[in-house]
XYZ file of C-alpha atoms in Angstrom:
672
model
C 125.922 61.209 129.242
C 123.077 58.916 128.259
C 120.710 60.827 130.486
C 121.750 64.090 128.936
C 121.296 62.647 125.467
C 117.826 61.408 126.327
C 116.905 64.791 127.729
C 117.967 66.611 124.611
C 115.793 64.275 122.516
C 112.618 64.919 124.511
C 109.781 66.475 122.460
C 109.279 70.207 122.843
C 106.433 71.306 125.022
C 103.567 73.533 123.935
C 104.406 77.118 123.066
C 103.145 79.414 125.783
C 102.151 82.852 124.605
C 102.925 85.706 126.906
C 99.981 87.444 128.487
C 99.262 90.859 127.050
C 99.957 93.676 129.441
C 97.554 96.520 130.077
C 99.711 98.832 127.959
C 99.749 96.341 125.071
C 95.961 96.129 125.152
C 95.640 99.931 125.242
C 98.069 100.399 122.341
C 96.419 97.764 120.165
C 93.012 99.181 121.022
C 94.177 102.688 120.124
C 95.573 101.461 116.834
C 92.258 99.795 116.029
C 90.406 103.036 116.812
C 92.538 105.069 114.407
C 92.325 102.255 111.841
C 88.541 102.463 112.204
C 88.797 106.202 111.563
C 90.646 105.509 108.292
C 88.132 102.843 107.322
C 85.190 105.206 107.882
C 86.814 108.249 106.278
C 88.608 106.488 103.419
C 87.779 102.853 102.716
C 83.990 103.034 103.048
C 83.604 106.255 100.988
C 85.793 104.770 98.232
C 83.709 101.598 98.286
C 80.527 103.680 98.014
C 81.988 105.536 95.029
C 83.091 102.312 93.342
C 79.609 100.856 93.841
C 78.109 104.005 92.355
C 80.247 103.660 89.220
C 78.732 100.234 88.558
C 75.175 101.380 89.312
C 72.990 101.977 86.267
C 69.521 103.471 86.274
C 66.920 102.974 83.571
C 63.224 103.691 83.318
C 61.572 100.371 82.462
C 58.356 101.347 80.672
C 57.052 97.769 80.786
C 56.548 98.164 84.554
C 53.792 100.790 84.220
C 50.154 100.463 83.076
C 47.404 103.014 82.506
C 43.634 103.205 82.103
C 41.781 106.138 80.581
C 38.139 106.971 81.295
C 35.610 108.560 79.009
C 34.424 112.117 79.507
C 31.987 110.886 82.148
C 34.827 109.372 84.199
C 33.921 105.745 83.406
C 36.758 103.212 82.800
C 36.050 100.482 80.258
C 38.763 98.146 81.594
C 41.207 98.665 78.711
C 44.761 98.468 80.089
C 47.537 100.308 78.264
C 51.160 99.326 78.847
C 53.647 102.224 78.794
C 56.127 100.312 76.618
C 53.480 99.482 74.028
C 52.273 103.097 74.038
C 55.809 104.312 73.364
C 56.206 101.840 70.495
C 53.048 103.264 68.959
C 53.802 106.939 69.486
C 57.625 106.975 69.460
C 57.386 109.856 71.922
C 60.365 108.842 74.037
C 63.776 108.088 72.572
C 65.108 104.799 74.041
C 68.332 106.629 74.919
C 66.349 108.923 77.222
C 65.378 105.939 79.336
C 68.975 105.649 80.569
C 69.263 108.159 83.370
C 70.733 108.768 86.801
C 69.586 107.907 90.292
C 67.468 111.097 90.424
C 66.090 110.689 86.919
C 62.402 111.426 86.306
C 60.403 110.848 83.150
C 57.051 112.658 82.661
C 54.355 110.326 81.329
C 52.238 112.882 79.485
C 54.467 112.529 76.434
C 53.000 109.038 75.907
C 49.568 110.599 75.329
C 49.628 112.933 72.291
C 46.059 114.149 72.964
C 46.618 114.881 76.634
C 45.168 118.113 78.035
C 45.286 119.043 81.691
C 41.850 120.763 81.304
C 40.206 117.577 80.054
C 37.449 115.950 82.217
C 39.071 112.575 81.456
C 40.307 110.555 84.458
C 43.473 108.429 84.500
C 44.571 105.391 86.441
C 48.196 104.327 86.785
C 49.922 101.483 88.593
C 53.193 99.569 88.855
C 53.161 96.067 87.420
C 55.830 94.858 89.882
C 57.290 95.785 93.229
C 60.330 97.282 91.463
C 58.267 99.950 89.726
C 58.076 103.424 91.219
C 56.460 106.654 90.135
C 55.944 110.080 91.621
C 52.719 112.028 91.853
C 54.094 115.446 92.605
C 56.392 114.696 95.533
C 54.550 111.547 96.678
C 56.251 108.262 95.831
C 53.999 105.383 94.741
C 55.631 101.967 94.941
C 52.614 99.665 95.195
C 50.792 97.691 92.487
C 47.324 99.116 93.216
C 45.626 101.469 90.768
C 45.956 105.172 91.572
C 43.127 107.316 90.162
C 43.983 110.879 89.098
C 42.291 113.725 87.294
C 44.003 115.144 84.230
C 45.430 118.130 86.071
C 47.112 115.855 88.639
C 48.124 113.269 86.036
C 50.478 115.734 84.369
C 52.560 115.664 87.565
C 53.185 111.928 87.286
C 56.848 111.070 86.722
C 58.354 107.619 86.290
C 61.407 106.741 88.378
C 64.328 104.604 87.174
C 65.173 101.092 88.341
C 68.654 100.422 89.691
C 70.837 97.717 88.174
C 74.512 96.751 88.386
C 76.831 96.398 85.422
C 79.502 97.903 83.211
C 77.094 100.057 81.187
C 78.488 103.296 82.644
C 82.040 102.346 81.700
C 80.936 101.250 78.221
C 79.129 104.565 77.801
C 82.209 106.461 78.987
C 84.683 104.787 76.649
C 82.265 105.071 73.743
C 81.946 108.848 74.203
C 84.856 110.404 72.255
C 84.850 113.697 74.184
C 85.116 111.924 77.529
C 87.566 109.260 76.411
C 89.776 111.960 74.876
C 90.302 113.382 78.371
C 92.430 110.352 79.267
C 94.834 111.108 76.444
C 94.883 114.811 77.325
C 95.570 114.154 81.008
C 98.374 111.692 80.319
C 99.972 113.975 77.737
C 99.876 117.011 80.034
C 101.216 114.992 82.969
C 104.108 113.484 80.984
C 105.205 116.790 79.422
C 104.922 118.675 82.719
C 106.867 115.952 84.524
C 109.750 115.960 82.048
C 110.087 119.756 82.063
C 109.616 120.194 85.831
C 112.039 117.444 86.858
C 114.647 118.780 84.422
C 114.343 122.341 85.716
C 114.273 121.227 89.353
C 117.313 118.970 88.900
C 119.545 121.735 87.536
C 118.234 124.136 90.178
C 119.046 121.657 92.954
C 122.370 120.842 91.292
C 123.319 124.517 91.214
C 122.531 124.946 94.914
C 124.260 121.744 96.041
C 127.251 121.542 93.691
C 128.354 125.135 93.396
C 129.568 127.912 95.667
C 127.190 130.514 94.264
C 125.881 133.276 96.507
C 122.368 133.753 97.956
C 121.595 130.035 98.160
C 119.222 130.632 101.079
C 117.240 133.221 99.127
C 116.851 130.900 96.153
C 115.713 128.054 98.416
C 112.994 130.286 99.879
C 111.878 131.368 96.407
C 111.782 127.753 95.203
C 109.416 126.810 98.042
C 107.021 129.753 97.535
C 104.591 127.956 95.145
C 103.648 125.530 97.926
C 101.966 128.428 99.728
C 99.411 129.187 96.996
C 96.481 127.219 95.520
C 97.072 125.747 92.079
C 94.508 128.160 90.583
C 96.757 131.169 91.166
C 99.348 130.478 88.419
C 96.442 130.065 86.016
C 95.154 133.534 86.894
C 98.648 135.005 86.522
C 99.040 133.429 83.074
C 95.721 134.938 82.000
C 97.029 138.403 82.899
C 100.341 137.723 81.183
C 99.325 135.872 78.023
C 95.520 136.009 77.909
C 93.424 137.835 75.342
C 94.246 141.121 77.080
C 97.568 140.025 78.558
C 100.557 142.325 78.785
C 102.861 139.835 77.020
C 100.503 137.898 74.736
C 102.729 138.625 71.731
C 105.380 136.311 73.194
C 103.201 133.291 72.354
C 103.341 134.139 68.621
C 99.620 133.735 68.103
C 99.202 130.598 70.220
C 96.538 130.542 72.924
C 97.394 130.280 76.599
C 93.967 128.716 77.190
C 94.681 125.011 76.834
C 97.667 122.700 77.076
C 100.284 125.491 76.989
C 98.786 127.256 79.986
C 98.243 124.019 81.911
C 101.849 122.895 81.387
C 103.345 126.264 82.409
C 101.115 126.474 85.477
C 101.858 122.856 86.400
C 105.587 123.563 86.264
C 105.066 126.424 88.715
C 103.093 124.597 91.392
C 104.938 121.239 91.183
C 108.454 122.718 91.065
C 109.022 122.852 94.853
C 107.960 119.223 95.300
C 110.470 118.027 92.701
C 113.151 120.378 94.032
C 112.870 119.096 97.620
C 113.196 115.449 96.602
C 116.055 115.972 94.147
C 117.902 118.358 96.458
C 117.793 115.744 99.217
C 119.194 113.140 96.829
C 122.028 115.411 95.673
C 122.897 116.489 99.221
C 123.895 112.911 100.074
C 127.093 112.280 98.109
C 130.385 110.594 98.872
C 133.352 112.812 97.980
C 135.572 109.729 97.544
C 133.724 108.810 94.344
C 134.520 112.203 92.829
C 138.145 111.934 93.972
C 138.382 108.539 92.299
C 136.920 109.952 89.087
C 139.413 112.822 89.169
C 142.351 110.457 89.742
C 141.214 108.439 86.711
C 141.195 111.691 84.722
C 137.509 111.411 83.876
C 136.002 114.517 82.317
C 133.422 116.491 84.271
C 130.733 115.374 81.839
C 131.677 111.698 82.275
C 131.792 112.114 86.033
C 128.349 113.666 85.891
C 126.860 110.671 84.046
C 128.734 107.944 85.941
C 128.689 109.350 89.497
C 126.153 112.156 89.940
C 123.186 110.763 87.992
C 123.437 107.182 89.382
C 123.674 108.612 92.895
C 120.563 110.729 92.409
C 118.541 108.277 90.288
C 116.156 107.272 93.059
C 115.442 110.906 93.826
C 114.850 111.653 90.153
C 112.464 108.726 89.742
C 110.585 109.595 92.927
C 110.323 113.261 91.903
C 109.026 112.260 88.471
C 106.201 110.159 89.875
C 105.277 112.739 92.499
C 105.023 115.457 89.836
C 103.104 113.129 87.501
C 100.613 112.361 90.260
C 100.171 116.024 91.195
C 99.564 117.122 87.604
C 97.195 114.360 86.524
C 95.029 114.784 89.627
C 95.010 118.606 89.751
C 91.692 120.327 89.202
C 92.159 124.025 89.928
C 94.677 124.960 87.227
C 92.979 123.282 84.217
C 89.634 124.637 85.434
C 90.956 128.223 85.304
C 93.064 128.131 82.140
C 92.212 124.842 80.403
C 89.614 126.342 78.086
C 88.091 123.597 75.914
C 90.988 121.243 76.646
C 89.308 118.630 78.838
C 91.184 116.627 81.457
C 89.944 113.933 83.823
C 89.758 116.043 86.997
C 87.693 118.743 85.279
C 85.455 116.085 83.725
C 84.537 114.895 87.217
C 83.573 118.457 88.154
C 81.525 118.921 84.989
C 79.688 115.634 85.398
C 78.807 116.275 89.044
C 78.266 120.048 89.203
C 77.323 120.760 85.591
C 75.192 117.734 84.666
C 74.367 116.256 88.087
C 75.423 112.898 86.644
C 76.936 111.360 89.756
C 77.272 107.891 88.253
C 79.405 109.147 85.361
C 81.374 111.293 87.795
C 82.133 108.119 89.747
C 83.236 106.388 86.530
C 85.652 109.206 85.669
C 86.936 109.078 89.260
C 87.706 105.377 88.939
C 89.520 106.042 85.660
C 91.526 108.853 87.312
C 92.505 106.667 90.260
C 94.158 104.056 88.007
C 97.155 106.151 86.792
C 97.453 107.782 90.229
C 97.721 104.414 92.014
C 100.010 103.090 89.273
C 102.421 106.021 89.708
C 102.280 105.721 93.494
C 102.951 101.959 93.397
C 106.000 102.358 91.144
C 107.346 105.124 93.374
C 106.989 102.878 96.435
C 108.681 100.025 94.568
C 111.608 102.216 93.543
C 112.066 103.567 97.057
C 112.013 100.049 98.518
C 115.020 99.178 96.348
C 116.980 102.265 97.343
C 120.228 101.491 99.131
C 122.289 103.662 101.440
C 124.720 105.893 99.570
C 126.638 106.955 102.647
C 128.551 104.648 104.955
C 130.519 105.281 108.138
C 133.626 105.804 106.028
C 132.022 108.220 103.586
C 133.345 111.742 103.189
C 130.668 114.430 102.637
C 131.049 116.165 99.295
C 132.032 119.824 99.470
C 131.862 121.847 96.244
C 134.945 123.848 95.351
C 134.743 127.466 94.153
C 134.768 127.778 90.380
C 134.068 131.216 88.994
C 132.585 129.996 85.701
C 130.409 127.281 87.281
C 129.245 129.557 90.077
C 128.284 132.294 87.608
C 126.330 129.922 85.344
C 124.571 128.440 88.385
C 123.645 131.881 89.667
C 122.267 133.006 86.292
C 120.211 129.817 85.931
C 118.766 130.057 89.444
C 118.032 133.736 88.849
C 115.962 132.891 85.755
C 113.993 130.201 87.582
C 113.557 132.482 90.586
C 112.372 135.289 88.297
C 109.745 132.961 86.827
C 108.403 132.058 90.281
C 108.509 135.581 91.684
C 107.074 136.954 88.437
C 103.981 134.726 88.689
C 103.350 135.908 92.243
C 104.137 139.536 91.422
C 101.731 139.698 88.469
C 98.967 138.301 90.674
C 99.610 140.904 93.343
C 99.783 143.666 90.728
C 96.504 142.519 89.138
C 94.866 142.442 92.569
C 95.640 146.146 93.027
C 94.522 147.353 89.579
C 91.152 149.096 89.378
C 90.048 147.793 85.973
C 92.428 145.788 83.809
C 93.636 146.839 81.234
C 91.791 150.165 80.931
C 92.380 151.756 84.333
C 95.775 150.729 85.749
C 95.618 152.957 88.795
C 96.104 151.191 92.111
C 93.240 150.533 94.503
C 92.118 148.160 97.245
C 88.648 147.738 95.704
C 89.407 144.162 94.696
C 89.779 143.248 98.365
C 86.135 144.118 99.056
C 85.255 140.439 98.940
C 81.864 140.922 100.565
C 80.714 142.601 97.330
C 81.842 139.650 95.189
C 80.656 136.116 94.587
C 82.468 133.477 96.595
C 81.474 133.984 100.227
C 83.232 137.246 101.060
C 85.685 137.648 103.893
C 83.840 134.878 105.748
C 85.331 132.345 103.333
C 88.824 133.588 104.205
C 88.175 133.237 107.933
C 86.671 129.790 107.319
C 89.900 128.737 105.619
C 91.932 129.837 108.631
C 89.587 127.861 110.890
C 89.924 124.837 108.625
C 93.709 125.149 108.629
C 93.902 125.417 112.425
C 91.459 122.564 113.081
C 93.214 120.364 110.525
C 96.628 121.147 112.015
C 95.559 120.474 115.618
C 93.362 117.402 115.206
C 95.282 116.031 112.232
C 98.645 116.231 113.986
C 97.249 114.517 117.078
C 95.629 111.686 115.089
C 98.543 111.154 112.722
C 101.348 111.258 115.284
C 99.535 109.089 117.811
C 98.676 106.570 115.086
C 102.289 106.485 113.910
C 103.474 105.996 117.487
C 101.112 103.064 117.989
C 102.085 101.312 114.769
C 105.800 101.857 115.379
C 106.034 101.058 119.090
C 103.412 98.326 119.568
C 104.922 94.941 120.416
C 103.989 92.040 118.136
C 100.624 92.325 116.352
C 102.390 92.203 112.971
C 99.273 91.585 110.887
C 97.381 94.452 112.480
C 100.323 96.817 112.067
C 100.750 95.826 108.407
C 97.065 96.490 107.703
C 97.296 99.844 109.471
C 100.319 100.797 107.357
C 98.396 99.886 104.211
C 95.489 102.149 105.155
C 97.923 104.920 106.136
C 99.631 104.810 102.722
C 96.418 104.697 100.673
C 95.425 108.422 100.875
C 98.470 109.521 98.860
C 97.240 107.503 95.886
C 93.702 108.931 96.003
C 93.157 112.248 94.170
C 91.360 114.966 96.084
C 88.499 115.124 93.562
C 87.908 111.403 93.970
C 87.932 111.594 97.761
C 85.538 114.538 97.781
C 83.096 112.788 95.452
C 83.328 109.608 97.516
C 82.341 111.652 100.588
C 79.177 112.771 98.800
C 78.101 109.191 98.151
C 78.930 108.022 101.681
C 78.185 110.874 104.081
C 75.251 112.356 102.147
C 73.316 109.100 102.314
C 70.234 109.532 104.569
C 70.808 106.039 105.979
C 74.301 106.960 107.207
C 74.278 107.898 110.924
C 77.141 110.325 110.163
C 74.968 112.231 107.707
C 74.663 115.084 110.224
C 78.231 116.253 109.581
C 77.635 116.694 105.833
C 77.863 120.356 104.890
C 79.586 121.330 108.147
C 83.141 122.357 108.962
C 83.668 118.918 110.518
C 83.515 117.074 107.196
C 85.975 119.551 105.642
C 88.418 118.923 108.488
C 87.995 115.144 108.247
C 88.475 115.208 104.482
C 91.593 117.400 104.745
C 93.186 115.265 107.463
C 92.490 112.082 105.489
C 93.656 113.527 102.175
C 97.044 114.621 103.574
C 97.438 111.720 106.005
C 100.191 109.767 104.240
C 102.961 112.374 104.107
C 102.285 113.334 107.733
C 102.343 109.664 108.749
C 105.671 109.043 106.993
C 107.161 112.122 108.667
C 106.076 110.890 112.088
C 107.282 107.332 111.481
C 110.683 108.610 110.325
C 111.066 110.613 113.525
C 109.922 107.720 115.726
C 112.349 105.292 114.076
C 115.198 107.436 115.370
C 114.200 106.586 118.940
C 115.660 103.341 120.274
C 113.197 100.789 121.634
C 115.212 100.763 124.854
C 113.080 103.700 125.964
C 110.076 101.361 126.117
C 112.129 98.672 127.863
C 113.348 101.079 130.537
C 109.834 102.439 131.000
C 108.487 98.906 131.438
C 111.217 97.983 133.941
C 110.336 101.060 135.968
C 106.651 100.096 135.720
C 105.764 103.410 134.126
C 102.652 103.532 131.911
C 103.227 103.841 128.174
C 101.184 107.021 127.906
C 103.441 108.686 130.467
C 106.476 107.756 128.363
C 104.642 109.070 125.298
C 103.882 112.463 126.841
C 107.117 112.944 128.835
C 109.704 111.567 126.377
C 108.406 110.693 122.924
C 106.543 113.910 122.128
C 109.332 116.269 123.351
C 112.002 114.311 121.460
C 109.921 114.285 118.253
C 108.645 117.849 118.660
C 110.447 119.141 115.521
C 108.564 116.579 113.410
C 105.297 117.318 115.234
C 105.621 121.004 114.340
C 106.533 120.130 110.743
C 103.396 117.974 110.458
C 101.207 120.745 111.849
C 102.459 123.405 109.417
C 102.223 120.949 106.523
C 98.565 120.248 107.323
C 97.761 123.940 107.849
C 99.260 125.073 104.536
C 97.643 122.288 102.532
C 94.252 122.874 104.148
C 94.511 126.552 103.167
C 95.407 125.829 99.542
C 93.378 122.709 98.710
C 90.595 123.015 96.162
C 89.918 119.585 94.718
C 89.306 117.783 98.018
C 86.662 120.238 99.267
C 85.024 121.579 96.100
C 82.091 119.157 96.486
C 81.743 119.391 100.266
C 81.443 123.037 101.258
C 78.149 124.746 102.038
C 77.239 128.452 101.922
C 78.211 128.693 105.594
C 81.530 126.869 105.136
C 82.778 128.375 101.881
C 86.583 128.558 101.807
C 89.096 131.051 100.410
C 90.398 128.602 97.792
C 86.810 127.898 96.690
C 86.147 131.649 96.626
C 89.021 132.033 94.150
C 87.366 129.428 91.927
C 83.885 130.948 92.196
C 85.069 134.523 91.592
C 87.027 133.385 88.552
C 83.907 131.620 87.235
C 81.915 134.820 87.763
C 84.480 136.865 85.810
C 85.871 138.622 88.904
C 89.444 137.651 88.065
C 91.153 140.503 89.910
C 89.338 139.770 93.212
C 90.171 136.101 92.672
C 93.849 137.047 92.399
C 93.492 139.165 95.539
C 92.028 136.251 97.506
C 94.764 133.965 96.182
C 97.403 136.380 97.425
C 95.682 136.546 100.820
C 96.125 132.766 101.034
C 99.796 133.196 100.100
C 100.442 135.856 102.733
C 98.583 133.888 105.393
C 100.642 130.785 104.710
C 103.840 132.838 104.640
C 103.010 134.327 108.063
C 102.165 130.835 109.333
C 105.564 129.621 108.149
C 107.320 132.498 109.928
C 105.381 131.841 113.150
C 106.236 128.155 112.797
C 109.946 128.977 112.549
C 109.841 131.338 115.532
C 107.860 128.923 117.686
C 110.112 126.058 116.654
C 113.203 128.017 117.579
C 111.845 128.977 121.000
C 110.337 125.618 121.888
C 113.184 123.524 120.564
C 115.739 125.419 122.640
C 113.993 124.056 125.739
C 112.996 120.597 124.514
C 116.042 119.725 122.385
C 118.821 120.737 124.760
C 119.767 117.068 125.043
C 121.015 117.175 121.437
C 123.922 119.451 122.396
C 126.664 119.012 124.976
């Protein structure tokens, strides 16, 4: 006994870590490769954009000196400082000295008597190594005197000096028109969220808690807005309630161009997102709770507030934040129908495309990211606290026929369905009209895209290419990355970091990501600069932008597979990649197909993520809608929007048919 006691009191030996197997090394290496992809396509561009927002550029006149000769070309040695000259002449407003990275300031304004025909000679130099000026297209960054005749001197332009600070943010918040966009964006997002979630809740409630007819039809109608770009409802509202709209009297003198139009359009394109989340929450209910409420003689209204709402609260909160995020970051709809009502996403577009002020565009992007990340973080927090509503003893809720309830539910769903179908129908009708509203005869002239601005039919084919490339490469990257992070043994820190990078894209608005790509990939010093302006960067941006939802879908599917598969594979000494290709992919094929169609549809409809990145050769259908609308070709824009809708609808049908055929062979194990 004493010996045993002494043995049990012996100090523990050193912990011996198991040697990593070849498969472990391959899986960790693969995870690091995909993590590197996310760092290059997400983290580094965002860092470049953030750096740009803190970069200020100012022309420092004190860094330039001049000498002027007499008519004979002789210099008397008198040195004139540019700052002193400006103090004497007042030719340049101090505010004009604050500029962007490409700012240029002509120097001839400092010399009131300047004439390019004068025989006078000029000398100019930098007083420090930070000074830079252009002579035509030649950059001069030295401190030696440069001698120029008067005709050449007029081509001299001073370049700004870069500094770092909060001046851009101070300038933004001190500009009422820009700062007002924050209030406008928040107001639009809050109102749209309240209305959309309310409408979607009662729609989902009618489908899940009644025995009304045609539930399948209404579900299809509810999902239709996902298949169109967000610009399309804006175009439809112009035809309905615009200055020459067929129902403009219904607004009682109010204008559709502004907050009213943005809210109505936002309800249309965010409705399916809210409906899916809330419908899922309502579908999971325990009938025993309703039986208990009935036995306690609780009224239907009390049962609704004490059983139904608490059971669906997580779905309601999640739907609210998803809708809020979609509305506040959307660019297409407010661009088409916003009028003079500025919002943050449109401000980014105006600063970059309209004013070429990339620094201020970066500032607005940072401001836009804050509410988007805030909403995303709260949504994640709420979902982390969600508890299971169904247990092994739960009884699925089955609605009972009630003529009055079923009729009310049907009428309500019919009104919502009419709103959705009506928006699509008016767009299709407008696309077939020869000349609205004067010649209402039908024609296919509006489909002659090659005669319109926007890239013609080539832009439509480019969108299909983008959708296919995004679906193929995106599905492969996302699913393989999810498999690695879910099935890798140990390596907790690395997996946690990978999950963080995988979740980040959902919180980054498309406009922000697109602008960040300009700063990062368009830099001449970046070795990846060659892909800028090509189809490759559009595919990369689309895959990255829609990475999170695809990743969560893949992880959810992989979690359903027991880890015993890996254990059995290891005991049989089978390589992990063989298990992945022979077992994992076939078992998860339904989710793989869902990811592919999700990426295809979103690549076809996205506007904000690619509006800064396309080139004349890679113009897309969604961008063509925007450009044709800008050019006043609203009917062709509606026609192109409907082409996107029909393409996505066909893709959905093909997806269903392929899924049905493939799954019969690969999912036979699910049935006995």
